[in-house]
CSV table of C-alpha atoms in Angstrom, one decimal:
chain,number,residue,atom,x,y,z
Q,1,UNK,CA,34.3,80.9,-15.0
Q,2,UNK,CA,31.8,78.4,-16.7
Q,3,UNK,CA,29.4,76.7,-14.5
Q,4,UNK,CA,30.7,73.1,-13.2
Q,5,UNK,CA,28.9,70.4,-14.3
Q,6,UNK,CA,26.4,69.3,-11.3
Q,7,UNK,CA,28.1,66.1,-11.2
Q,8,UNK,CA,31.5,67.0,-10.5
Q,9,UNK,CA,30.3,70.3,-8.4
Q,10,UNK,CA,31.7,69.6,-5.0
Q,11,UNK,CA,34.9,69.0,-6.6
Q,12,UNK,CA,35.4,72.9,-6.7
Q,13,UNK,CA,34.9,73.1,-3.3
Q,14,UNK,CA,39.2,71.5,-2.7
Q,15,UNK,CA,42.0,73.1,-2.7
Q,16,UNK,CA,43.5,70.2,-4.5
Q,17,UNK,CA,44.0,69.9,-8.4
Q,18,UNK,CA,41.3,67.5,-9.8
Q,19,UNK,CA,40.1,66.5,-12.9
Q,20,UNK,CA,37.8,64.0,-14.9
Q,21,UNK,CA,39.0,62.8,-18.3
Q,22,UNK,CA,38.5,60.1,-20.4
Q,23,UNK,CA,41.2,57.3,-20.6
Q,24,UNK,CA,42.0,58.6,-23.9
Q,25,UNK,CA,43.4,62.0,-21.9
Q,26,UNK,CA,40.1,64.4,-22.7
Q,27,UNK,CA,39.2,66.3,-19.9
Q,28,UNK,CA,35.8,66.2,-19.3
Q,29,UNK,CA,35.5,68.4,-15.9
Q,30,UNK,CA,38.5,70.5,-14.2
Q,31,UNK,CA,37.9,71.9,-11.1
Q,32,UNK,CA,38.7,75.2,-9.8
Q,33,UNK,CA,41.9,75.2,-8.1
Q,34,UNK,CA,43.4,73.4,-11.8
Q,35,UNK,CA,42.0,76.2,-13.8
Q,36,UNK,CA,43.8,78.7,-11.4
Q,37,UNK,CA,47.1,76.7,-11.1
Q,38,UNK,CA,47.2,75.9,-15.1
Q,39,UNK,CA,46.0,80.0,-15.8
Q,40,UNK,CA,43.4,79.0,-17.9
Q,41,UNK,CA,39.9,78.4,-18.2
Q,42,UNK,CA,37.5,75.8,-17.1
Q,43,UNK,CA,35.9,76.4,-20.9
Q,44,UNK,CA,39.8,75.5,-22.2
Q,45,UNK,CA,40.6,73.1,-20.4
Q,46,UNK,CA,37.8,71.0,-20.6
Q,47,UNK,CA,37.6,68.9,-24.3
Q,48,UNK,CA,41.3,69.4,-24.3
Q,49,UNK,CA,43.8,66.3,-23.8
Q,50,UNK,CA,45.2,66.8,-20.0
Q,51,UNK,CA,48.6,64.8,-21.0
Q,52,UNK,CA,49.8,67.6,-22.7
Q,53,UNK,CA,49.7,70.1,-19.9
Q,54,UNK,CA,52.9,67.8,-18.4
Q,55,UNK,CA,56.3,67.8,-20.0
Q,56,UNK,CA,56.5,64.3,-20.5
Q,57,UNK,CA,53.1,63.5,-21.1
Q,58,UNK,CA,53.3,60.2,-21.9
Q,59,UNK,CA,53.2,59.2,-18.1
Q,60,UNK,CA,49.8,60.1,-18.0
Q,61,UNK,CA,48.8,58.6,-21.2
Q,62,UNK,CA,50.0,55.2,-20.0
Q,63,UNK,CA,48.6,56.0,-16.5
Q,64,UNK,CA,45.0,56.5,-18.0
Q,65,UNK,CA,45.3,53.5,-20.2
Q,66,UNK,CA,46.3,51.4,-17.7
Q,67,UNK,CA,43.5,52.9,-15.5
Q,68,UNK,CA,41.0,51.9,-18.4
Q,69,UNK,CA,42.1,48.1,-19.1
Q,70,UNK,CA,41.3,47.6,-15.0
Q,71,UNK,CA,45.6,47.2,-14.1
Q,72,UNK,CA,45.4,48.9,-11.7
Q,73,UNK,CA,42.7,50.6,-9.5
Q,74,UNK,CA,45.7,54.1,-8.2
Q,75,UNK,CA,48.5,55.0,-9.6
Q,76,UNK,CA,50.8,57.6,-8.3
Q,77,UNK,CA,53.9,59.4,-9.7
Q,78,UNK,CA,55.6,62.5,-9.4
Q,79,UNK,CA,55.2,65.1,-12.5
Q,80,UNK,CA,56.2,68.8,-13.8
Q,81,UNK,CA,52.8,70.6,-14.7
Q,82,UNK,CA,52.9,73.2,-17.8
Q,83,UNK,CA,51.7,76.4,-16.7
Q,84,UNK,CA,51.3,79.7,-18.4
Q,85,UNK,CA,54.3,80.9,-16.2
Q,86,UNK,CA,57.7,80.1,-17.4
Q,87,UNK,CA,58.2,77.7,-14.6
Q,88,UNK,CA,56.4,74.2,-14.3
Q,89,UNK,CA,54.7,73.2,-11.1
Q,90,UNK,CA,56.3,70.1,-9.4
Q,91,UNK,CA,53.1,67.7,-8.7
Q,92,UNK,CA,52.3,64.3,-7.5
Q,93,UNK,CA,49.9,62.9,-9.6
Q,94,UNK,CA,47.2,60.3,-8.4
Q,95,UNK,CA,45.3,58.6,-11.5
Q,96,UNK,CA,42.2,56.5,-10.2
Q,97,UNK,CA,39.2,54.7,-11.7
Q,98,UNK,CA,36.0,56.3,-11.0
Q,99,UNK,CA,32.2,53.8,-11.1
Q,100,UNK,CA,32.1,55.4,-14.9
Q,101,UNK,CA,33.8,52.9,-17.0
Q,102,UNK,CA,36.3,54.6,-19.7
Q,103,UNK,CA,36.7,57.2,-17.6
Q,104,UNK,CA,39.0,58.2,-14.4
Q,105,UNK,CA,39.7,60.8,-11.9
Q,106,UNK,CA,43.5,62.5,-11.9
Q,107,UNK,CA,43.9,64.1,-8.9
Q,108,UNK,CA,47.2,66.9,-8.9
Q,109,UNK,CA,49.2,67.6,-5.4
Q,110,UNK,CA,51.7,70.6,-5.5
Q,111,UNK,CA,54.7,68.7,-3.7
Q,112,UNK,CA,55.5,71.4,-1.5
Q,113,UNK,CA,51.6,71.2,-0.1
Q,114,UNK,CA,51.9,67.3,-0.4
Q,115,UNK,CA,55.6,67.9,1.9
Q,116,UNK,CA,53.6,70.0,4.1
Q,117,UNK,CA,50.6,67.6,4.7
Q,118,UNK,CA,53.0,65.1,5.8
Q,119,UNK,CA,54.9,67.6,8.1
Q,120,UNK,CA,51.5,68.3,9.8
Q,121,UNK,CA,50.9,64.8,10.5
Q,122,UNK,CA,54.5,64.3,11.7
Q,123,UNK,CA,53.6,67.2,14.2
Q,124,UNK,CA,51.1,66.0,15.4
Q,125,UNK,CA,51.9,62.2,15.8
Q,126,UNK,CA,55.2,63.4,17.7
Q,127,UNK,CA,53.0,65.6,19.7
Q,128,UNK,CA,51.1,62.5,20.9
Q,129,UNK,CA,54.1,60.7,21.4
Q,130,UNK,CA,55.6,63.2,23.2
Q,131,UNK,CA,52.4,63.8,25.5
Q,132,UNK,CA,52.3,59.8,25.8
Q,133,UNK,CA,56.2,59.9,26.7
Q,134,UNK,CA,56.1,63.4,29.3
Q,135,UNK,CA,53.3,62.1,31.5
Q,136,UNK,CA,54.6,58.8,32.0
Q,137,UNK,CA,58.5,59.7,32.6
Q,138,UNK,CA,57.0,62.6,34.8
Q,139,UNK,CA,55.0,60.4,37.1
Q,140,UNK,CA,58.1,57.8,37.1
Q,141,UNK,CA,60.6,60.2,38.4
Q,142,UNK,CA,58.1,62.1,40.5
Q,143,UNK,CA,58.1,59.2,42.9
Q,144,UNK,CA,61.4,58.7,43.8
Q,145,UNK,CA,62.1,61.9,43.8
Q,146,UNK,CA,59.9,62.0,46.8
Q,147,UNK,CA,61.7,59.5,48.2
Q,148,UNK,CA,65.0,61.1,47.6
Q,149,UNK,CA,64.3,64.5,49.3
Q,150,UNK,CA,62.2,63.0,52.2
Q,151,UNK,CA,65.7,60.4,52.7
Q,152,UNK,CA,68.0,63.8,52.8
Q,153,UNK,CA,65.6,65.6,55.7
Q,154,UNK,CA,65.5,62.5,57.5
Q,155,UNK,CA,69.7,62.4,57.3
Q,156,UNK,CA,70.3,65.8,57.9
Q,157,UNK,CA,68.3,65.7,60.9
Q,158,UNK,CA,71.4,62.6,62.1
Q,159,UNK,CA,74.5,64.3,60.9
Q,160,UNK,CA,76.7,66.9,62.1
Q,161,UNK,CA,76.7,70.3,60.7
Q,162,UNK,CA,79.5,70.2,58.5
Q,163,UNK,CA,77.4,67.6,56.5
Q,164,UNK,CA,74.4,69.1,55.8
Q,165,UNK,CA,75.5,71.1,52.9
Q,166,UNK,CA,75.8,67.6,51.4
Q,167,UNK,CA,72.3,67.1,52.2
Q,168,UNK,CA,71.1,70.6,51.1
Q,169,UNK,CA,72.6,69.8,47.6
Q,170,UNK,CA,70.6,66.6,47.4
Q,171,UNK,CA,67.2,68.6,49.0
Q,172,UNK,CA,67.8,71.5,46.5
Q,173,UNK,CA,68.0,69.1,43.5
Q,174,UNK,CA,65.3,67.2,44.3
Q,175,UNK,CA,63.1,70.2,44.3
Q,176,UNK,CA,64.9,71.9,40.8
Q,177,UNK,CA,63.9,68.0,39.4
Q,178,UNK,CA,60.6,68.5,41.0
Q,179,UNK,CA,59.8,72.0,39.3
Q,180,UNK,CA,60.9,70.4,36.0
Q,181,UNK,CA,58.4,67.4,36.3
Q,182,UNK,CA,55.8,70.0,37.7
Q,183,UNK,CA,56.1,71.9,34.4
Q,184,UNK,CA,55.9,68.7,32.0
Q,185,UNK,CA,52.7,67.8,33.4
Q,186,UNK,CA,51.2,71.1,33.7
Q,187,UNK,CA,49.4,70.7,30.3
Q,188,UNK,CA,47.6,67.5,31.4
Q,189,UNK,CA,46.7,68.9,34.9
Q,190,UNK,CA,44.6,71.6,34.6
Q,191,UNK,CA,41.2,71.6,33.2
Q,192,UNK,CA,40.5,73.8,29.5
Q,193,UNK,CA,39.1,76.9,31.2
Q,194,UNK,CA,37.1,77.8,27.8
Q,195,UNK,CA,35.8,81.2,27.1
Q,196,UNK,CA,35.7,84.1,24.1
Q,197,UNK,CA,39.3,84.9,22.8
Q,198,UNK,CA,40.6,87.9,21.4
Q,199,UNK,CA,43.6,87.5,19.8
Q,200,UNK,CA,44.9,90.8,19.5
Q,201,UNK,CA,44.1,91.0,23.8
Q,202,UNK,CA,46.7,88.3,23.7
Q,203,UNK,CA,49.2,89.4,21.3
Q,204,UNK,CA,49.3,92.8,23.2
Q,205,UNK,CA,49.6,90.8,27.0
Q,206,UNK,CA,52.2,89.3,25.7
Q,207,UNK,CA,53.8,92.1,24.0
Q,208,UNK,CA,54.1,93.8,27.0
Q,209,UNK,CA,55.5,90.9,29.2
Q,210,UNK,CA,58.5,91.0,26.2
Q,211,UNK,CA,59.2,95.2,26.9
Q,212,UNK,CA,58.9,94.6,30.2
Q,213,UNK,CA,62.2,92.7,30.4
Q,214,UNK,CA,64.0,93.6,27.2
Q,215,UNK,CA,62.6,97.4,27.6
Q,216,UNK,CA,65.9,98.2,24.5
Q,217,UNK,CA,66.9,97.7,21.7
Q,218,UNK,CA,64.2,95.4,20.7
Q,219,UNK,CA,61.2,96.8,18.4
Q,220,UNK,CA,58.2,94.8,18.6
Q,221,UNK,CA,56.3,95.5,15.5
Q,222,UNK,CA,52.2,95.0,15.4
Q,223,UNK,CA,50.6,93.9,12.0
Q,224,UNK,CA,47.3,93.1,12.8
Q,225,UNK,CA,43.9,91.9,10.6
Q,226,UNK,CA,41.5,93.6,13.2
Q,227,UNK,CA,38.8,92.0,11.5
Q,228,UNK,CA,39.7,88.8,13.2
Q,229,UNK,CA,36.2,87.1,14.9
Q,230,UNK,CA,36.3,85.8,18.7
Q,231,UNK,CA,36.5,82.8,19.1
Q,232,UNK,CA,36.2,80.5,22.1
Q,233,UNK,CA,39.2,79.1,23.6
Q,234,UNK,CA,41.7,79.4,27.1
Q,235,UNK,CA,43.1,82.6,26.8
Q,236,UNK,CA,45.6,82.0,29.0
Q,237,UNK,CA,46.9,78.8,28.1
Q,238,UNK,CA,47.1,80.8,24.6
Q,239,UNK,CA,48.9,83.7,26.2
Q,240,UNK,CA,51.4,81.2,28.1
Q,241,UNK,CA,51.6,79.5,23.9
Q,242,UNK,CA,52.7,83.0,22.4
Q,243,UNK,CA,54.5,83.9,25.2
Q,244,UNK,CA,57.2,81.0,25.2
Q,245,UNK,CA,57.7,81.7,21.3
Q,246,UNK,CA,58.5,85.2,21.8
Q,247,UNK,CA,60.6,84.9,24.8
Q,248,UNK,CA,62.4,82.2,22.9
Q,249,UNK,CA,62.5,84.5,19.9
Q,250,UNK,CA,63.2,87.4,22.1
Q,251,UNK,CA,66.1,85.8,24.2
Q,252,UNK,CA,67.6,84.3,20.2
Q,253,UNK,CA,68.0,87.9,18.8
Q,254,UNK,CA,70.5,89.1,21.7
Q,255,UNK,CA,73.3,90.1,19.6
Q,256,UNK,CA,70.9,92.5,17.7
Q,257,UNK,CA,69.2,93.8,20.9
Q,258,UNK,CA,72.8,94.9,21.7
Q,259,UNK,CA,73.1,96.7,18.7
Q,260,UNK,CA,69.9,98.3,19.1
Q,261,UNK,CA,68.1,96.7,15.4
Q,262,UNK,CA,66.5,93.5,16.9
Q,263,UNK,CA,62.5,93.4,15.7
Q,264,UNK,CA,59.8,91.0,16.5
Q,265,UNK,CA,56.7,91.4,14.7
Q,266,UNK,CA,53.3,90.0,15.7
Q,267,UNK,CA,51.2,89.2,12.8
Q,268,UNK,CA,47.6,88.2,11.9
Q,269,UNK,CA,45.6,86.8,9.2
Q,270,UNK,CA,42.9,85.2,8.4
Q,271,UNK,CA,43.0,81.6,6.5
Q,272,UNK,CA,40.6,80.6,4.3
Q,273,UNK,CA,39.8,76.8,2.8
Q,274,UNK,CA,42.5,75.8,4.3
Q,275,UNK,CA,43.8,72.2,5.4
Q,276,UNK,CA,45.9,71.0,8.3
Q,277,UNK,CA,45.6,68.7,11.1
Q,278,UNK,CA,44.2,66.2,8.7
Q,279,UNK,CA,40.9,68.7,8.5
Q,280,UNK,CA,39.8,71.6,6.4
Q,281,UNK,CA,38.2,74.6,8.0
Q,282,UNK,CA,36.5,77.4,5.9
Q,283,UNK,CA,38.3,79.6,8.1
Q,284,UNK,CA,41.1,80.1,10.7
Q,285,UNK,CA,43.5,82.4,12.2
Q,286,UNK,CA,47.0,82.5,11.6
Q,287,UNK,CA,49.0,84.1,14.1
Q,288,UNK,CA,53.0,85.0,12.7
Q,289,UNK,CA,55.7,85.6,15.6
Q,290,UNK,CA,58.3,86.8,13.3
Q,291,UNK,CA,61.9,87.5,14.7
Q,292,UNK,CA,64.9,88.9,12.5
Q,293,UNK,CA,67.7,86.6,14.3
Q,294,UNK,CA,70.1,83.9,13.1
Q,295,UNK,CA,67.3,81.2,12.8
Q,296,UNK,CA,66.9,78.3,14.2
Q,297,UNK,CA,69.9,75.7,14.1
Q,298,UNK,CA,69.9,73.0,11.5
Q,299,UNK,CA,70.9,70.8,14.5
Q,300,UNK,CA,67.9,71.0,16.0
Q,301,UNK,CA,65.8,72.1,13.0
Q,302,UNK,CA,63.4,68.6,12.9
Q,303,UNK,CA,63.4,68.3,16.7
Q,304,UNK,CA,62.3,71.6,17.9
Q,305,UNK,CA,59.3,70.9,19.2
Q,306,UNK,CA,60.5,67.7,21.5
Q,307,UNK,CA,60.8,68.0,24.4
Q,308,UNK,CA,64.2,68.7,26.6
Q,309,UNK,CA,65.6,70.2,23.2
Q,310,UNK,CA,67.0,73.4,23.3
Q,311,UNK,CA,69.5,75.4,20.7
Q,312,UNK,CA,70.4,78.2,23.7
Q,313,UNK,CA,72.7,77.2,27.1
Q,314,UNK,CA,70.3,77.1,30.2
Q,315,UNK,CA,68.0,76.1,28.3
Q,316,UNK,CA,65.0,73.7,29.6
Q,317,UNK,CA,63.7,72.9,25.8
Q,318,UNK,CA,59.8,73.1,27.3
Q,319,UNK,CA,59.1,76.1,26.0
Q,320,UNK,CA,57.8,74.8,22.5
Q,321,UNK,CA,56.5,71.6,23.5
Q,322,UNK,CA,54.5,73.3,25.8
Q,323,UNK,CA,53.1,75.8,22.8
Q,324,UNK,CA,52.5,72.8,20.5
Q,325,UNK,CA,50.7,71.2,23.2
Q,326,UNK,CA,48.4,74.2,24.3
Q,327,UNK,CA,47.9,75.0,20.6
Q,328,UNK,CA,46.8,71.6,19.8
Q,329,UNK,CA,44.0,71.4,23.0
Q,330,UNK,CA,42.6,74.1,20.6
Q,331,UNK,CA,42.7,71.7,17.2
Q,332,UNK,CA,45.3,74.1,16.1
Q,333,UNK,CA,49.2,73.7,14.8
Q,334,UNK,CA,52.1,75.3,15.4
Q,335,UNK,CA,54.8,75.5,12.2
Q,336,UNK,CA,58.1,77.0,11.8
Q,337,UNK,CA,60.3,78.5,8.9
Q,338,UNK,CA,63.3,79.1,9.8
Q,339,UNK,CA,66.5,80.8,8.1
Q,340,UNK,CA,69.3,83.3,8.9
Q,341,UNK,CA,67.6,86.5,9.5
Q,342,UNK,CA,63.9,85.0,9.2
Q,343,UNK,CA,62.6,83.1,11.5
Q,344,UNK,CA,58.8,82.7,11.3
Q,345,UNK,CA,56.5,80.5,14.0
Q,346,UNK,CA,53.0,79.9,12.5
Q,347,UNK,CA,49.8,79.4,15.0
Q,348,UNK,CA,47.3,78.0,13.1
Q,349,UNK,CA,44.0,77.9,14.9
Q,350,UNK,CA,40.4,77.3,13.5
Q,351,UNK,CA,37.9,79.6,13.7
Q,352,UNK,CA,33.7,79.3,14.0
């Protein structure tokens, strides 16, 4: 790889496609990540007209024109890129002007990272909302709930015997309702207890909880990057995070537990440049709970980590909202990809 021009250096350092051309279409710097996604050369690529690396490359030629004669200061459009590979790359393409007259920056998203960007920020404003949303229906019930049970002891201290199972049904809901609320605002009550974290010391806690109450037919598979640094964080609000996937996971491949060929495989991996919660970390672990079940339902698909949704019967749909939540107090993400047979939940947690 030719050296980058000093100019355009820190362009190299983004994962993102970028280059410099000339409103005429000649490419006078490409960074990095373009020479790896178009196969070629920075020395190629440079002096050559960028238009024709698109199948219709008129687009870009009226993009850059228009982007020279001051129309327009961004233009965005969708795109196929050429590639050495027999398949083109489907792109969104931002054309902007730089201070350089004559000349303009054309900046290349692959659409399924731009799809993915704007997943993560989904997740995350929906996990606001919902944090917004939990604490204040949780401390408008909690109230009258009070009320409610203290009204039943007070009755059931006036009635006859053959009442107070009335008033025991009341007293016992009041207190399921209570746990519920308890549980919703458990994320928000107690303090980050912050200390080192080893990942794999809470992949294997966990991984024993999961034996423990599904001691067959399960295998519970260990693919671990040992190489993975410390890192500080609250271990167990991470182990509480990993365990509510797995259980979830766990408790989803029944059918195959009964037939003895249910796995769940705890992955890790490093990261490396990579972007998500509208930041990019040089590094960051990525934790896989991979489960070989039906998937998730296409019902629920968009909505599975709100909270009070659930795919199983009995189910009090907290599990994930409570892992997004204790993920996120660590500037972290959960993500899921989900299909018959496959379904993969992604922790994605920065590292020093």
């Amino acid at each position: 790889m030719t050296p980058a021009n000093p100019r355009f250096q820190a362009f190299d350092l983004l994962a993102t496609l970028v280059a410099v051309v000339r409103t005429d279409g000649c490419v006078v710097f490409a960074n990095a990540a373009l020479e790896d996604a178009l196969g070629m050369s920075r020395r190629t690529i440079e002096g050559s007209q960028l238009p024709e690396c698109f199948t219709e490359p008129q687009l870009l030629a009226h993009a850059l024109q228009g982007a020279g004669s001051n129309e327009f200061a961004v233009l965005r459009y969708d795109a196929w890129l050429r590639r050495l590979t027999p398949e083109p790359l489907p792109v969104h393409v931002v054309v902007a002007q730089t201070d350089t007259p004559g000349e303009a920056i054309v900046e290349l998203l692959p659409l399924e990272q731009q799809a993915r960007q704007e997943r993560e920020e989904r997740l995350i404003d929906q996990a606001q909302a919902n944090k917004e949303l939990i604490r204040n229906l949780a401390h408008e019930i909690k109230n009258p709930l009070g009320g409610i049970r203290g009204a039943a002891q007070l009755l059931q201290m006036d009635i006859g015997p053959e009442l107070t199972e009335y008033t025991q049904v009341i007293i016992h809901e009041a207190d399921r309702l209570q746990t519920l609320v308890d549980r919703l605002l458990a994320p928000h009550r107690h303090p980050h207890q912050v200390g080192d974290v080893n990942i794999h010391e809470v992949c294997e806690r966990v991984r024993s909880l999961i034996l423990a109450e599904f001691p067959r037919g399960l295998q519970l598979v260990r693919d671990y990057d040992t190489s993975i640094p410390e890192f500080r964080g609250d271990r167990e609000q991470l182990i509480q995070a990993v365990l509510n996937i797995a259980h979830n996971a766990a408790q989803a491949l029944a059918e195959r537990i009964a037939v003895g060929d249910a796995q769940l495989t705890f992955r890790t991996r490093i990261a490396r440049q990579v972007t998500f919660g509208r930041q990019r970390y040089r590094l960051a672990l990525e934790l896989h709970v991979i489960d070989n079940g039906p998937g998730v339902s296409s019902a629920i698909k968009d909505r599975i980590f709100y909270p009070l949704v659930t795919g199983r019967e009995g189910g009090s749909g907290l599990g994930l909202t409570l892992a997004q939540t204790f993920v996120q107090q660590h500037h972290g993400l959960i993500e899921c990809d989900s299909r018959p047979g496959h379904t993969d939940f992604k922790l994605l947690i920065p590292l020093p």
